mmCIF file of C-alpha atoms and ligand atoms in Angstrom:
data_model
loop_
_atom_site.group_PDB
_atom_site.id
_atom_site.type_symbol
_atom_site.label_atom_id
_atom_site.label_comp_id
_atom_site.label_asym_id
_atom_site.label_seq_id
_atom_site.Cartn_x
_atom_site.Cartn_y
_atom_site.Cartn_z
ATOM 1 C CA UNK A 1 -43.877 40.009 -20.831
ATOM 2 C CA UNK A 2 -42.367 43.424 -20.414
ATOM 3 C CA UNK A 3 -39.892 43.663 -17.998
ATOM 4 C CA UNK A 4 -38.531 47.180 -16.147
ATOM 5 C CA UNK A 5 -34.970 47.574 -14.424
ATOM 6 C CA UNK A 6 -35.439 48.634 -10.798
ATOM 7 C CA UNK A 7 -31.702 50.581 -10.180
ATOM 8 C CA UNK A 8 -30.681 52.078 -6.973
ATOM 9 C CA UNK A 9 -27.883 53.739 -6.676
ATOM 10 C CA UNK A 10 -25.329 55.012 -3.961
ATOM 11 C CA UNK A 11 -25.914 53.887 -0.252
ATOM 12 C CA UNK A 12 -29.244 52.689 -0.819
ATOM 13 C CA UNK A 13 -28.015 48.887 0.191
ATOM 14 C CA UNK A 14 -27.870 50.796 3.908
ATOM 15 C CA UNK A 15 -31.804 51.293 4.160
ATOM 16 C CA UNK A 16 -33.186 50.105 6.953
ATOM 17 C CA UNK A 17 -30.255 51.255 9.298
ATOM 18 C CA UNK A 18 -29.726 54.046 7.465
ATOM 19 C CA UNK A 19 -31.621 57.250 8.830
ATOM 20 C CA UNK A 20 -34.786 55.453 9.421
ATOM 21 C CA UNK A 21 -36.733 58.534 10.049
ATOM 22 C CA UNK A 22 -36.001 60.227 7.144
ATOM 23 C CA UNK A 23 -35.915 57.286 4.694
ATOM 24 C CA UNK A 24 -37.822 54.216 6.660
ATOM 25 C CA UNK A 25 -36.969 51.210 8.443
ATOM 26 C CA UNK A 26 -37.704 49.019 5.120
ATOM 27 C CA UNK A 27 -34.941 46.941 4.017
ATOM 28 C CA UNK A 28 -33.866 47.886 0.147
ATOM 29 C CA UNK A 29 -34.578 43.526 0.025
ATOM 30 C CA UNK A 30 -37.776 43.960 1.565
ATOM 31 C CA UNK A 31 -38.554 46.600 -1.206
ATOM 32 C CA UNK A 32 -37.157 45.074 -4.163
ATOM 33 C CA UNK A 33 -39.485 41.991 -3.038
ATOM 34 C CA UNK A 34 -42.424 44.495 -2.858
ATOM 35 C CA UNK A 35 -42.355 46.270 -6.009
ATOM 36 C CA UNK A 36 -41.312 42.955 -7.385
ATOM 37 C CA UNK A 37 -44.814 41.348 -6.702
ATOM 38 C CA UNK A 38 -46.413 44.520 -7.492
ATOM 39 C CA UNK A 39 -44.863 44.520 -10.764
ATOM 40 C CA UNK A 40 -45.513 40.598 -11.157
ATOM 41 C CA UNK A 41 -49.751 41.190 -10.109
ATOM 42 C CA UNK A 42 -49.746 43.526 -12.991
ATOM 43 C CA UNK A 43 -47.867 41.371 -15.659
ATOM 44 C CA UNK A 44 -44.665 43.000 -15.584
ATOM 45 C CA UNK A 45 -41.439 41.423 -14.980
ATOM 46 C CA UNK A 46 -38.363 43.451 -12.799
ATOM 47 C CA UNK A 47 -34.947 42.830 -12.234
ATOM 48 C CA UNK A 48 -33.737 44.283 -9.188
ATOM 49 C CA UNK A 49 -29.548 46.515 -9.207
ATOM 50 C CA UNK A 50 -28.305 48.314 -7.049
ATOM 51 C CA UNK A 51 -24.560 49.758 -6.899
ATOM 52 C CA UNK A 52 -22.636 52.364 -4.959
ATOM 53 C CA UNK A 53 -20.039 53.262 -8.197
ATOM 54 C CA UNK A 54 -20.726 55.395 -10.856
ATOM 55 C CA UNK A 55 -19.032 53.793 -13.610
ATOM 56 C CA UNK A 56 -21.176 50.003 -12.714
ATOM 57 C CA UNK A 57 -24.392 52.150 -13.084
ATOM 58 C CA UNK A 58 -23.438 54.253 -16.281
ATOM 59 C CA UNK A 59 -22.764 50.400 -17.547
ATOM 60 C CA UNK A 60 -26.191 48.807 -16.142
ATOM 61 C CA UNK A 61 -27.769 51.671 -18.172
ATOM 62 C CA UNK A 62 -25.725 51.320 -21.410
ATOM 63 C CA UNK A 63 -26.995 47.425 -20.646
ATOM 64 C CA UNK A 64 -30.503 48.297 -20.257
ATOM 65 C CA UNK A 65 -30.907 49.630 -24.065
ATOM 66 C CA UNK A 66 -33.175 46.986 -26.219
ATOM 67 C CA UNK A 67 -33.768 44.883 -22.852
ATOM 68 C CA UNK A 68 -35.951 46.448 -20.409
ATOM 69 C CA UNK A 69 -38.852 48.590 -21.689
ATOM 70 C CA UNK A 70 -38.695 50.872 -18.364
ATOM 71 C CA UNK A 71 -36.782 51.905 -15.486
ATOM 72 C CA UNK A 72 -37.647 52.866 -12.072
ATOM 73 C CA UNK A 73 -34.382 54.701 -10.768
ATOM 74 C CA UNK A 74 -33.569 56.178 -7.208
ATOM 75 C CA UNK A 75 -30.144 57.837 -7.856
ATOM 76 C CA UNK A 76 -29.431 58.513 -4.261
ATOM 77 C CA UNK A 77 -26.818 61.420 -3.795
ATOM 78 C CA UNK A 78 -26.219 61.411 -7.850
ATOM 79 C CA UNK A 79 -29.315 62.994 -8.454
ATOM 80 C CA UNK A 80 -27.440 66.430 -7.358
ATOM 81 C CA UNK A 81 -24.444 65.852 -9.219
ATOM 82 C CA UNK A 82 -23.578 63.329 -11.480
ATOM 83 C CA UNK A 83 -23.779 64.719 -15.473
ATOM 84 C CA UNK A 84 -22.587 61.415 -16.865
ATOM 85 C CA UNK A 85 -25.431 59.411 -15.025
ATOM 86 C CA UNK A 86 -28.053 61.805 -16.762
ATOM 87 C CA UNK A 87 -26.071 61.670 -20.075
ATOM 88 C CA UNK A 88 -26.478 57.852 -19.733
ATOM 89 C CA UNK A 89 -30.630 58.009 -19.115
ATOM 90 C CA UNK A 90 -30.707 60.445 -22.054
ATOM 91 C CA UNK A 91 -28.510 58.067 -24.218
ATOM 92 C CA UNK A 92 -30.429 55.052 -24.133
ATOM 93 C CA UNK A 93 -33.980 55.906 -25.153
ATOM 94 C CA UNK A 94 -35.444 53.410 -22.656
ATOM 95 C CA UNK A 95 -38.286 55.626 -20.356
ATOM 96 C CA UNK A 96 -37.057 56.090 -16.661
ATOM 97 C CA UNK A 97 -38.735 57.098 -13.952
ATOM 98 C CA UNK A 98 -36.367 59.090 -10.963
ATOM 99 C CA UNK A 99 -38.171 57.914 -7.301
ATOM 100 C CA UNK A 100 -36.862 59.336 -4.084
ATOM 101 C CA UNK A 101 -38.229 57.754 -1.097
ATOM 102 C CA UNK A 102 -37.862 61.631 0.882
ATOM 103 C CA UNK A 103 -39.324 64.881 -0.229
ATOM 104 C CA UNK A 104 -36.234 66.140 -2.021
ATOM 105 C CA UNK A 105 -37.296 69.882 -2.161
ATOM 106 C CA UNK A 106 -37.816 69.597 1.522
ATOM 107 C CA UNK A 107 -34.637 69.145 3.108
ATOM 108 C CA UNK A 108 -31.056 70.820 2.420
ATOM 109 C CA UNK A 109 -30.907 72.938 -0.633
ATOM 110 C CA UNK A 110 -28.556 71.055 -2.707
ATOM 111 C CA UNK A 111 -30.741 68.042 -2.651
ATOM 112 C CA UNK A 112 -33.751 70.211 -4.598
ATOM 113 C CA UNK A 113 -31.652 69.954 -7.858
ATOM 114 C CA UNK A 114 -31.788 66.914 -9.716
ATOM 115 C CA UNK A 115 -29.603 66.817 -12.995
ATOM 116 C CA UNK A 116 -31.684 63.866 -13.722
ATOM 117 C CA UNK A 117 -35.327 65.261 -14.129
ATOM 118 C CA UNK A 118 -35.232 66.364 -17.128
ATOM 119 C CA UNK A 119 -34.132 63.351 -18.657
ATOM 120 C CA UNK A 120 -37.038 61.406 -16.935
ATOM 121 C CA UNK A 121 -40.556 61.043 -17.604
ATOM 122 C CA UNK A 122 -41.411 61.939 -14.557
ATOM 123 C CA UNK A 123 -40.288 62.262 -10.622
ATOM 124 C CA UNK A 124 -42.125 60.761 -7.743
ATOM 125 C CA UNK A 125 -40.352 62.037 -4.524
ATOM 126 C CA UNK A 126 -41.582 61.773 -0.695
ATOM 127 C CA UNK A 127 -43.631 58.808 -0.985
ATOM 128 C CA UNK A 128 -41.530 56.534 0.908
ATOM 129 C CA UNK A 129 -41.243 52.656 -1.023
ATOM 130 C CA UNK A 130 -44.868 53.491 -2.246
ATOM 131 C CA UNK A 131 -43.189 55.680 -4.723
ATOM 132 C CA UNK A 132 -41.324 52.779 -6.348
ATOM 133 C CA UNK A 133 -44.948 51.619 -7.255
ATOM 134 C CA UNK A 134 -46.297 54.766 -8.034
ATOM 135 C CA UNK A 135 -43.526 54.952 -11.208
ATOM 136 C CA UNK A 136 -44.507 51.175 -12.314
ATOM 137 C CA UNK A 137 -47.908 52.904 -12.539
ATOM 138 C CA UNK A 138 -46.624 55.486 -14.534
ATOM 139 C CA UNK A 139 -44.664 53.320 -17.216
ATOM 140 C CA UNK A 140 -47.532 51.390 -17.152
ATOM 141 C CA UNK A 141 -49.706 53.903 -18.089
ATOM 142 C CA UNK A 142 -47.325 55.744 -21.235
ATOM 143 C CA UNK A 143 -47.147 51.575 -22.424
ATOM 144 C CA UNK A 144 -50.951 51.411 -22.198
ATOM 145 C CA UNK A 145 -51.708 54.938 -23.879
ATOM 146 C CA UNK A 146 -49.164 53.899 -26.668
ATOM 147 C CA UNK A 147 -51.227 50.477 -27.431
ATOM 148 C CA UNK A 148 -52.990 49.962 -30.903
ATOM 149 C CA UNK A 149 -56.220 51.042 -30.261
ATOM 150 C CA UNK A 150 -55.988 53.544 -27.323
ATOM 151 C CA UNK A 151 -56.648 56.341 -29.751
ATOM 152 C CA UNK A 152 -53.409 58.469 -29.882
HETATM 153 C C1 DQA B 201 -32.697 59.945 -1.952
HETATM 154 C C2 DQA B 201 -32.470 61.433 -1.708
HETATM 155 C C3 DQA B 201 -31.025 61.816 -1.961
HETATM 156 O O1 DQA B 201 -30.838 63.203 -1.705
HETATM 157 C C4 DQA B 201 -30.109 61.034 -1.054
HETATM 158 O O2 DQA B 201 -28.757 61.357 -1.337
HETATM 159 C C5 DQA B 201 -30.339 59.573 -1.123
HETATM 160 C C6 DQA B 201 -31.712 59.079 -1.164
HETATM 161 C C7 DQA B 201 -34.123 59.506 -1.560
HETATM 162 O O3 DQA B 201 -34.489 58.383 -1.898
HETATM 163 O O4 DQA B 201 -34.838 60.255 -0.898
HETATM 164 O O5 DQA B 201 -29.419 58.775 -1.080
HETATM 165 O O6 DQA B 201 -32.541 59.680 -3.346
#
């Protein structure tokens, strides 16, 4: 079974409380359990991190090289900022998606820069928890397309 990493980083453990309006009154349990069964109905396994400190996260990704075969990955406020985070997705060679519950090109202008994009396959932002699913679908897909067989 493959299995993806589902990483969230700084003050992500807050949603819920944590300017519902602009990020949803959704527990970060009640969406780990969500995009867990999502993952589960379509025969993927997902382990569930989520830290506010740079350093634990470089590690988790340093981990996550020859064990997970995809990461779904809401940096949080390192998105803007953090070089060694992106240097950590572009070390391991394991294909991560970058989710961001709000519209990140929306609000203040330092948020529309992500370090991190161009190291990812792709970025789902302003889609609320629905974006966590919306990457599974997208790591699903690149597995799918790379199968024996699908002609490529
Ligand atoms: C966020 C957007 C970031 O700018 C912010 O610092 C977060 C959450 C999002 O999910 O919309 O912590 O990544």
């Amino acid at each position: 079974m493959e299995t993806y990493l589902l990483l969230n980083g700084p003050n992500l453990n807050l949603l819920g409380v944590r300017e519902p309006k602009v990020y949803g009154f959704d527990t970060l349990q009640a969406i780990e359990e969500e995009v867990c069964a999502y993952g589960h109905a379509h025969g993927i396994g997902i382990d569930c991190f989520q830290s506010n400190h740079e350093g634990v996260l470089i590690d988790k990704l340093h981990e996550a090289r020859g064990r997970y075969d995809g990461i779904i990955y809401n940096p949080g406020a390192h998105t803007h900022y953090s070089y060694a985070l992106r240097d950590a997705i572009a070390s391991i060679e394991v294909p991560t998606v970058e989710v961001h519950l709000s519209d990140i090109e929306a609000r203040e202008g330092f948020r529309a820069v992500s370090v991190m994009k161009d190291v990812c396959i792709a970025q789902v932002k302003g889609k609320g928890k629905q974006g966590y699913k919306e990457a599974i679908d997208i790591l699903l897909r690149r597995t799918r397309l790379r199968e024996p067989g699908a002609g490529i």
